[in-house]
PDB file of C-alpha atoms in Angstrom:
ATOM      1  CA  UNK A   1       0.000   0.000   0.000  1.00  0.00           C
ATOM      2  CA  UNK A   2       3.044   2.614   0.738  1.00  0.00           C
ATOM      3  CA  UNK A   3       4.664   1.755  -2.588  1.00  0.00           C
ATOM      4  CA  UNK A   4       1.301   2.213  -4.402  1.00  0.00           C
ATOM      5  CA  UNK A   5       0.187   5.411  -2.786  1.00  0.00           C
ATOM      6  CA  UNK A   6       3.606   6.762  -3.447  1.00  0.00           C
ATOM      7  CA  UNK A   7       3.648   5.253  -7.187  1.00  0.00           C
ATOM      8  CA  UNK A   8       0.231   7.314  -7.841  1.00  0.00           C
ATOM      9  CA  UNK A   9       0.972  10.146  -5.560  1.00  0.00           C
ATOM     10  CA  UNK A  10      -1.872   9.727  -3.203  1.00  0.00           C
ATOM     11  CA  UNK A  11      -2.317  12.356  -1.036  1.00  0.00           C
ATOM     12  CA  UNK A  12      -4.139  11.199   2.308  1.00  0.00           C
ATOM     13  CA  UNK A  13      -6.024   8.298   1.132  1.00  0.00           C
ATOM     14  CA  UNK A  14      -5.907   5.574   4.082  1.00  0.00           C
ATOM     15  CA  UNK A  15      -3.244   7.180   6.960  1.00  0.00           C
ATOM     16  CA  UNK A  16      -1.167   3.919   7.344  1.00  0.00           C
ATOM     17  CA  UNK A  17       0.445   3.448  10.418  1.00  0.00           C
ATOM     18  CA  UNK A  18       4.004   4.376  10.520  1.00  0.00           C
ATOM     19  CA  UNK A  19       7.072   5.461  12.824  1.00  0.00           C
ATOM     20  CA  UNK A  20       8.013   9.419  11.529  1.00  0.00           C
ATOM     21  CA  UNK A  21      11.910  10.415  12.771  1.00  0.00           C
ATOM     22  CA  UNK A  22      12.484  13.818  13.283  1.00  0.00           C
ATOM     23  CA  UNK A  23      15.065  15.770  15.139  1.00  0.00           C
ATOM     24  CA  UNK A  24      17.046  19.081  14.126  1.00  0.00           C
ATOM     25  CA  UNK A  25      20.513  18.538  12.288  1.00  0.00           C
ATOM     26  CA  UNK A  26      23.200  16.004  13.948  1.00  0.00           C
ATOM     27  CA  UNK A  27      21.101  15.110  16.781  1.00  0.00           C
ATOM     28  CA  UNK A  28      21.984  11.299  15.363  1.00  0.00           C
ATOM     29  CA  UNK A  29      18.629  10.477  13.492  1.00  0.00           C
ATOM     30  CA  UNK A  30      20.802   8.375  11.384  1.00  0.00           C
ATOM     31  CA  UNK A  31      22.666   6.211  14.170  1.00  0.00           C
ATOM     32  CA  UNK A  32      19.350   5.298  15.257  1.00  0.00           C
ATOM     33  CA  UNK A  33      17.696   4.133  12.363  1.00  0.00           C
ATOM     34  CA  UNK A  34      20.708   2.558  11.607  1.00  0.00           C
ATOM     35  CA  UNK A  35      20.526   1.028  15.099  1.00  0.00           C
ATOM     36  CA  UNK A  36      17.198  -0.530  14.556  1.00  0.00           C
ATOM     37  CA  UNK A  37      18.320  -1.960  10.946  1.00  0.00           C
ATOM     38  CA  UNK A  38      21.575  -3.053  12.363  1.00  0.00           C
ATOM     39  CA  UNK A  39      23.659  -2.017   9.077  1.00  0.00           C
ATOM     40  CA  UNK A  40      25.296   1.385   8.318  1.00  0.00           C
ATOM     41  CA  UNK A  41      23.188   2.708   5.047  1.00  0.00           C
ATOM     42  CA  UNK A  42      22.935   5.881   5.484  1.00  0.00           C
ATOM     43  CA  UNK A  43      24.786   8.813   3.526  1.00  0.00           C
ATOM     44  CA  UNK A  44      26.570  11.116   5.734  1.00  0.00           C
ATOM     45  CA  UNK A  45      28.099  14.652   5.787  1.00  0.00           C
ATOM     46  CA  UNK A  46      27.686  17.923   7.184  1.00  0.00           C
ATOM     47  CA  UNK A  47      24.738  20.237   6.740  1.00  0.00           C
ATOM     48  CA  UNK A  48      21.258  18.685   5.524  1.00  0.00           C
ATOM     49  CA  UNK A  49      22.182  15.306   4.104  1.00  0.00           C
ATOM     50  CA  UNK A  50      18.396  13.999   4.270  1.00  0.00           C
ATOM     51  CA  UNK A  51      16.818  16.436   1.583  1.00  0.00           C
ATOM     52  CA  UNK A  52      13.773  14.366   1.027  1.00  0.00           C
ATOM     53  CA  UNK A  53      11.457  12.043   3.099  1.00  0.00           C
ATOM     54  CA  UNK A  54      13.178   8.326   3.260  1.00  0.00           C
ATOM     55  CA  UNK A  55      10.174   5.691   3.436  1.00  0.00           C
ATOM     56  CA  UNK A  56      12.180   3.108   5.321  1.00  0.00           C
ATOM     57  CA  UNK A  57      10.180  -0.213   4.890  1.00  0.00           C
ATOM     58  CA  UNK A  58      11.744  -3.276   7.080  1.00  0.00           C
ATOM     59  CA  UNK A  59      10.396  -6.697   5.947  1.00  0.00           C
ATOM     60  CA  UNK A  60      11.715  -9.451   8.136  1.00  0.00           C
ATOM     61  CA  UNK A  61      12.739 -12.526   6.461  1.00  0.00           C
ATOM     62  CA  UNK A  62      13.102 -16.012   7.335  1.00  0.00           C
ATOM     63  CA  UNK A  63      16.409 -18.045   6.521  1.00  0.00           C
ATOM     64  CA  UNK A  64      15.294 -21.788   5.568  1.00  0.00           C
ATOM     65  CA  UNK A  65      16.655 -24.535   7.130  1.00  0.00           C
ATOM     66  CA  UNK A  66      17.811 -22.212  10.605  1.00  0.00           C
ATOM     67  CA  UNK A  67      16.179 -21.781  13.583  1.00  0.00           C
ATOM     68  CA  UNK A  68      16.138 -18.473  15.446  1.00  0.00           C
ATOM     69  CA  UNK A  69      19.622 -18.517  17.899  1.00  0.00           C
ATOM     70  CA  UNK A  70      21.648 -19.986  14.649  1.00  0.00           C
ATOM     71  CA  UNK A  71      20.657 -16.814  12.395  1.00  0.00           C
ATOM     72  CA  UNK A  72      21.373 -14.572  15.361  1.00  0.00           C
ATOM     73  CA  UNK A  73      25.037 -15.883  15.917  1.00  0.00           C
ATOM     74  CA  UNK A  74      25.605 -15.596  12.382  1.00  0.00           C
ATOM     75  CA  UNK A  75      27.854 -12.879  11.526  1.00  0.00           C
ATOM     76  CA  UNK A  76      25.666 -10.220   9.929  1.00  0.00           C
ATOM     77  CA  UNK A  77      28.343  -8.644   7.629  1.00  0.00           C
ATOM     78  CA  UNK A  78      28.707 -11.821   5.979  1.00  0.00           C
ATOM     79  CA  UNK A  79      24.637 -12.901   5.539  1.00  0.00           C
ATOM     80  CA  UNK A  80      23.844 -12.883   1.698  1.00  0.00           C
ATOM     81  CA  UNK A  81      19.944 -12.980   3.135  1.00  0.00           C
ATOM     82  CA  UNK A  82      19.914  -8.713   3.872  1.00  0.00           C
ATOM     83  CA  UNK A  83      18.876  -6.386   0.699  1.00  0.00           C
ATOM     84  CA  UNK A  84      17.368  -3.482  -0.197  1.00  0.00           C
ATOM     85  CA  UNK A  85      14.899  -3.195  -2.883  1.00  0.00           C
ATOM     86  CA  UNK A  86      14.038   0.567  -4.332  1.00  0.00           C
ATOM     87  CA  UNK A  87      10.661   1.475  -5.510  1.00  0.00           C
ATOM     88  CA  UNK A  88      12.097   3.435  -8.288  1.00  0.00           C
ATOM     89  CA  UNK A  89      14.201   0.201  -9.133  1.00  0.00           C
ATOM     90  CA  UNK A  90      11.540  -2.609  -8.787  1.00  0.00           C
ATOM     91  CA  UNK A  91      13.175  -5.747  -9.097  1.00  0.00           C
ATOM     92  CA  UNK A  92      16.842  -4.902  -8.542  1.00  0.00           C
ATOM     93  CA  UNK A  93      18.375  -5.900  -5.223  1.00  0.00           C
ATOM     94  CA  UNK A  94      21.035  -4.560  -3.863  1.00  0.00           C
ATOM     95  CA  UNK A  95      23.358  -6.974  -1.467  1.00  0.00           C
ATOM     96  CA  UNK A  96      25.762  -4.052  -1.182  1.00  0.00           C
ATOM     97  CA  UNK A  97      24.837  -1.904   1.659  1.00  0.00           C
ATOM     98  CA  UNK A  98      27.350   0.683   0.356  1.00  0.00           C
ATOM     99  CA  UNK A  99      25.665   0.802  -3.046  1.00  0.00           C
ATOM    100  CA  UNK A 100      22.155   1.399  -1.165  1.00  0.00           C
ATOM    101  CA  UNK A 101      24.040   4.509   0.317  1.00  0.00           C
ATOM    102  CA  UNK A 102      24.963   5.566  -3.132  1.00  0.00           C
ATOM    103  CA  UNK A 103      21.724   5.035  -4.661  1.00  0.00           C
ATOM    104  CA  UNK A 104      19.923   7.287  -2.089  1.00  0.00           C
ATOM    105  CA  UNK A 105      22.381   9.782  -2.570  1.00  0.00           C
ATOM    106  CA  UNK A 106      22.019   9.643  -6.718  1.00  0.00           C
ATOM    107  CA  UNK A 107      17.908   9.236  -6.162  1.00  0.00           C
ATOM    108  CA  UNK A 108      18.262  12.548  -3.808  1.00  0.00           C
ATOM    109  CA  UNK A 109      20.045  14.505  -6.361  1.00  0.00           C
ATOM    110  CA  UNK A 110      17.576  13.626  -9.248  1.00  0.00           C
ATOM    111  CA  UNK A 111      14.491  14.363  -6.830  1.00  0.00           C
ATOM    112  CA  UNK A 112      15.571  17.392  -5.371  1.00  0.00           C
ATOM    113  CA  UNK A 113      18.900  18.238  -6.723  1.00  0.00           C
ATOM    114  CA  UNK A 114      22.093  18.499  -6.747  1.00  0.00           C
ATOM    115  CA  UNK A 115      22.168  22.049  -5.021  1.00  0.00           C
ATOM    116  CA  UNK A 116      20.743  21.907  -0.864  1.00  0.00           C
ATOM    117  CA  UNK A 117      17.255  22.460  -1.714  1.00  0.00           C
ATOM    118  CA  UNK A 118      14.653  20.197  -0.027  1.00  0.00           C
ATOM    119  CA  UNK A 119      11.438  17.667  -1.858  1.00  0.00           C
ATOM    120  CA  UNK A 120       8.448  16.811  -0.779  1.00  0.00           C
ATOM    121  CA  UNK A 121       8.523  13.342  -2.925  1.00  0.00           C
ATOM    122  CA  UNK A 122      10.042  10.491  -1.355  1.00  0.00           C
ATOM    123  CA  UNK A 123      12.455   7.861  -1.843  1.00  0.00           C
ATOM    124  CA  UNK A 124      10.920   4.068  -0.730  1.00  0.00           C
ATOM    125  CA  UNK A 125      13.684   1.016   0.295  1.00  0.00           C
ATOM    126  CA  UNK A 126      12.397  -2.109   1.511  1.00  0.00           C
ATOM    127  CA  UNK A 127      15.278  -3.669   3.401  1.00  0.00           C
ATOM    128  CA  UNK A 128      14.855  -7.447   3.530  1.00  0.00           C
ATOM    129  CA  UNK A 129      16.368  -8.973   6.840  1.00  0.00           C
ATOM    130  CA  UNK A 130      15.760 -11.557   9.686  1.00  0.00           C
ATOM    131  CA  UNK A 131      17.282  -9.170  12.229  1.00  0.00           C
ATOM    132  CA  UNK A 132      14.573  -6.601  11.606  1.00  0.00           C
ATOM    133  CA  UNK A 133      11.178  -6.347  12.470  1.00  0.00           C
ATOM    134  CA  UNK A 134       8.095  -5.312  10.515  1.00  0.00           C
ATOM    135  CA  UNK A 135       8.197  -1.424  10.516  1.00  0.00           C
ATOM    136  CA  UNK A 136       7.591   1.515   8.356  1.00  0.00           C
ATOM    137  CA  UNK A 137       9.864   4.593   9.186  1.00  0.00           C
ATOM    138  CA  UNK A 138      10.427   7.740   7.343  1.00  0.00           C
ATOM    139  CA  UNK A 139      13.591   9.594   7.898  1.00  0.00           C
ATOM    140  CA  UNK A 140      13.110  13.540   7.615  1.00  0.00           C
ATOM    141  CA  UNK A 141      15.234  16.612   7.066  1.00  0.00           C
ATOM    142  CA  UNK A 142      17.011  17.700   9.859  1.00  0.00           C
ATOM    143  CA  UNK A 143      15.432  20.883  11.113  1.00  0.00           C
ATOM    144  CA  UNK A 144      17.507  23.971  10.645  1.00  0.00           C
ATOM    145  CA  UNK A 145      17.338  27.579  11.245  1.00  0.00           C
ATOM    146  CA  UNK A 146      19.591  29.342   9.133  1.00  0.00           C
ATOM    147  CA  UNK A 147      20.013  28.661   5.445  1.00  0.00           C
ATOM    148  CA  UNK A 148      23.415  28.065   4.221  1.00  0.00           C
ATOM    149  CA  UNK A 149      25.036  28.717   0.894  1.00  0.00           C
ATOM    150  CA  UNK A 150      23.234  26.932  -2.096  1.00  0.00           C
ATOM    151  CA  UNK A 151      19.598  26.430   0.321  1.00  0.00           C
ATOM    152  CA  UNK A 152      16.985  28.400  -0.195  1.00  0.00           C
ATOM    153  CA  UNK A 153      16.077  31.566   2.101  1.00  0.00           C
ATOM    154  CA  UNK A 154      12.907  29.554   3.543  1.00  0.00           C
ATOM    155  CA  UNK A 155      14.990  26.431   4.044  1.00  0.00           C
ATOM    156  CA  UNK A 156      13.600  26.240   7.708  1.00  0.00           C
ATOM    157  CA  UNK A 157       9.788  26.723   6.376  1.00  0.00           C
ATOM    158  CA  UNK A 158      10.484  23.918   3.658  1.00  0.00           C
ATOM    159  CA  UNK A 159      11.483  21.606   6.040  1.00  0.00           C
ATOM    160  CA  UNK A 160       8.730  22.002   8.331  1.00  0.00           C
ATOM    161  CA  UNK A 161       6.398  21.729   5.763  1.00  0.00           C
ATOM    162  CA  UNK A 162       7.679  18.370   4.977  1.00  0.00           C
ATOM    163  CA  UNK A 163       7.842  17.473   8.542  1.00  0.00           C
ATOM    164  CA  UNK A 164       4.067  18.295   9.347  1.00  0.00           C
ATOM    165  CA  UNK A 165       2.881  16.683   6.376  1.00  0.00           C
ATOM    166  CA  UNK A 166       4.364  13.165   7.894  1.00  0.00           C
ATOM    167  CA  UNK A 167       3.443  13.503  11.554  1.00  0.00           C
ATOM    168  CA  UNK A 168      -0.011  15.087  11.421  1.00  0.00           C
ATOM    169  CA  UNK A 169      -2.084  12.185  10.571  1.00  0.00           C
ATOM    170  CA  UNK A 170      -3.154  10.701  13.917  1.00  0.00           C
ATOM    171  CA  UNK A 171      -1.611   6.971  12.811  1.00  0.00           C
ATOM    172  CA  UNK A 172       1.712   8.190  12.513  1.00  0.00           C
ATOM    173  CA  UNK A 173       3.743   7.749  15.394  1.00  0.00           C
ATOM    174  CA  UNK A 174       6.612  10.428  16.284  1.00  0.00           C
ATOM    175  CA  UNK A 175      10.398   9.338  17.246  1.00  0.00           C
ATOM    176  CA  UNK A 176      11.810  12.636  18.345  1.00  0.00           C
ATOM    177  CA  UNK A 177      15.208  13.011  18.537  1.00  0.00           C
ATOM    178  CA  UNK A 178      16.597  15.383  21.278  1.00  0.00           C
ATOM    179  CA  UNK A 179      20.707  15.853  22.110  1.00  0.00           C
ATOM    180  CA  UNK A 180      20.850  15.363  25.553  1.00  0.00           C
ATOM    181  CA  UNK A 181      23.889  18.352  25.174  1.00  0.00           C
ATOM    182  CA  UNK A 182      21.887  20.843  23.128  1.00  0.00           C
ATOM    183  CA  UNK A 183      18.962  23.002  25.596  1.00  0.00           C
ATOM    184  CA  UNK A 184      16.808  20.140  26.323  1.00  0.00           C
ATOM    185  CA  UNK A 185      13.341  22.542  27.321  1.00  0.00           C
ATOM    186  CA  UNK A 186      13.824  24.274  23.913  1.00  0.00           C
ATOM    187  CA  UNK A 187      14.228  20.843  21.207  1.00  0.00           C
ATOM    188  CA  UNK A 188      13.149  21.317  18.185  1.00  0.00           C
ATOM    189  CA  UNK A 189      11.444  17.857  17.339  1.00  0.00           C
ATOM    190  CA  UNK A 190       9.075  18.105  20.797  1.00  0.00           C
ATOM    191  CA  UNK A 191       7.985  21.631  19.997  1.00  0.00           C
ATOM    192  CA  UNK A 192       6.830  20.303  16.900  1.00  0.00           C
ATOM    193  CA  UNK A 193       5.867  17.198  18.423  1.00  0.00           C
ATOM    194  CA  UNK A 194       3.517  19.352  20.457  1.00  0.00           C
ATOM    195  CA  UNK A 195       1.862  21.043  17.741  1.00  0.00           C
ATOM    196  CA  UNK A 196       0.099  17.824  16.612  1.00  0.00           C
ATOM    197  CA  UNK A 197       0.101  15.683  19.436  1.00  0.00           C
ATOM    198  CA  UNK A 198      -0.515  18.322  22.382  1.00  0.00           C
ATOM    199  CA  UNK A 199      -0.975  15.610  24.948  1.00  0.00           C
ATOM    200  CA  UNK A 200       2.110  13.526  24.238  1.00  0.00           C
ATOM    201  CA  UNK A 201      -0.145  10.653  22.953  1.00  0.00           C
ATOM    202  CA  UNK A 202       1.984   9.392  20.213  1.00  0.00           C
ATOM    203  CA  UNK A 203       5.444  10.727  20.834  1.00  0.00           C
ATOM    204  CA  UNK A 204       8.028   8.564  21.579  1.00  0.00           C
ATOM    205  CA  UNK A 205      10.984  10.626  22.744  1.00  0.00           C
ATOM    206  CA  UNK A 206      14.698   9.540  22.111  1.00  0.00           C
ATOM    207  CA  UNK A 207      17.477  11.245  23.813  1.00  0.00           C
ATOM    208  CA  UNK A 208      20.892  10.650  21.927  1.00  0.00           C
ATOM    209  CA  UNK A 209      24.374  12.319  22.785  1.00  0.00           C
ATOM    210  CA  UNK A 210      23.963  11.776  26.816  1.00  0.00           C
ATOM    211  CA  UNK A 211      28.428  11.332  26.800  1.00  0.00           C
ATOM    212  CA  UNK A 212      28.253  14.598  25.501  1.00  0.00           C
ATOM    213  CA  UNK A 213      26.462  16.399  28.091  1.00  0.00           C
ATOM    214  CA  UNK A 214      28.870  18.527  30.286  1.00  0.00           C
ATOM    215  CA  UNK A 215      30.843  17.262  33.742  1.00  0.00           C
ATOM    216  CA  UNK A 216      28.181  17.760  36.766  1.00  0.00           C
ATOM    217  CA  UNK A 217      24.972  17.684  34.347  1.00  0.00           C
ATOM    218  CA  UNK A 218      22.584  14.779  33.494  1.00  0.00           C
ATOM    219  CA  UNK A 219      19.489  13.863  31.503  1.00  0.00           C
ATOM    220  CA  UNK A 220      17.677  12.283  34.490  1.00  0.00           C
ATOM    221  CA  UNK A 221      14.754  15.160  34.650  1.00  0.00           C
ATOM    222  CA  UNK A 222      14.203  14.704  30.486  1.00  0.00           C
ATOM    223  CA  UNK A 223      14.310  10.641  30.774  1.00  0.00           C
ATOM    224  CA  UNK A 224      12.065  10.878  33.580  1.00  0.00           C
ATOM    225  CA  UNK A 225       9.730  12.922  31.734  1.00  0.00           C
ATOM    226  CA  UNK A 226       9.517  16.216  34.074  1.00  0.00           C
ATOM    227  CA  UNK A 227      10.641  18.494  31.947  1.00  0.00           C
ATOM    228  CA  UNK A 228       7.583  17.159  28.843  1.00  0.00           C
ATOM    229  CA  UNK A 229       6.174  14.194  29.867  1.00  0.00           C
ATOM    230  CA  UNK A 230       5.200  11.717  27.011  1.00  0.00           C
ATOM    231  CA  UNK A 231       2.565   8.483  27.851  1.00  0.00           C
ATOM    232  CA  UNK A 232       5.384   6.361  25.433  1.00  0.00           C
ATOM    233  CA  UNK A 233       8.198   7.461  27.706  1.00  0.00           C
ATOM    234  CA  UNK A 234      11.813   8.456  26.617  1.00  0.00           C
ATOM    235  CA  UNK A 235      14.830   5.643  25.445  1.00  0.00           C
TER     236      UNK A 235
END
């Protein structure tokens, strides 16, 4: 159903249930999604490296002939049994996780450029895996503030344009990424969080960067949920 509504470019028709990341710029959105997939995929870099919406669909896979502790000893570098599958590519796997990288990279450039400016259409990869579960996630934009050279002067508006689109429908659950050594009353992904889901219904935070926090401080009142509580709690 996501590849088809995104194949016709339906806008709204059935709100599927999915996971929607969102945290400002280098708060580690992409350690954690590559965290849950358990394979570095990702493209990296400085400034907005996500510059369209990434429809992450996991699909887990059985291995014949294996029971469940024998595929999870396995070495996962070495399992032939992981892919990625592209909607824009339908019917080409890639084995290569590095070549998945480059692809969303290459995809990115064609759908929104190769200057910093940001899309509203988005890329779909199905990974194929036993060591995932069944999950839809879409990776966002990292909020920003001030446009750099090559983005747009309403980067920031662009981005939360994008971002509301994704986490207003009531099915969509909200992973909001806070850096546990950035102003943690003032993050960027619970304000907007809040704007949608005023009662903390649906938000699931995620604090990421806790070594980083300075000598005598600590992340105890955010984790604990007195500073915005959330009825999903905070990992």
């Amino acid at each position: 159903l996501q590849d088809a509504f995104n194949i016709i470019n339906a806008k709204n028709s059935i709100e599927l249930p999915q996971i929607v990341v969102l945290g400002a710029q280098s708060t580690g959105k992409s350690s954690v999604l590559e965290s849950i997939v358990g394979r570095d995929f990702l493209p990296r870099g400085s400034g907005i490296v996500t510059r369209c919406p990434l429809v992450l669909q996991l699909r887990r896979i059985k291995v014949e002939g294996e029971d469940e502790d024998k595929i999870r000893e396995r070495d996962i570098n070495s399992m032939r049994e992981e892919y990625g599958e592209f909607l824009h590519k339908k019917g080409e796997l890639f084995y290569d996780f590095e070549e998945i990288r480059n692809e969303i990279v290459q995809q990115t450039n064609r759908t929104a450029g190769i200057n910093k400016g940001i899309s509203m259409e988005p890329i779909s990869l199905t990974i194929y895996s036993p060591h995932v579960v069944d999950l839809t996630m879409v990776d966002l934009p990292g909020m920003t503030k001030v446009p750099v050279k090559g983005q747009p002067q309403d980067i920031e508006e662009q981005i939360r344009k994008v971002t509301y689109k994704f986490i207003a429908p009531p099915n969509a659950l909200i992973l909001a990424l806070t850096a546990a050594n950035t102003d943690l009353a003032n993050s960027d992904a619970l304000q907007m969080a809040r704007t949608v889901d005023p009662d903390g219904e649906r938000t699931i935070g995620v604090v990421t960067k806790i070594d980083l926090m300075d000598e005598g401080t600590d992340a105890i009142d955010l984790l604990q949920g007195n500073i915005y509580p959330l009825k999903l709690g905070y990992y």
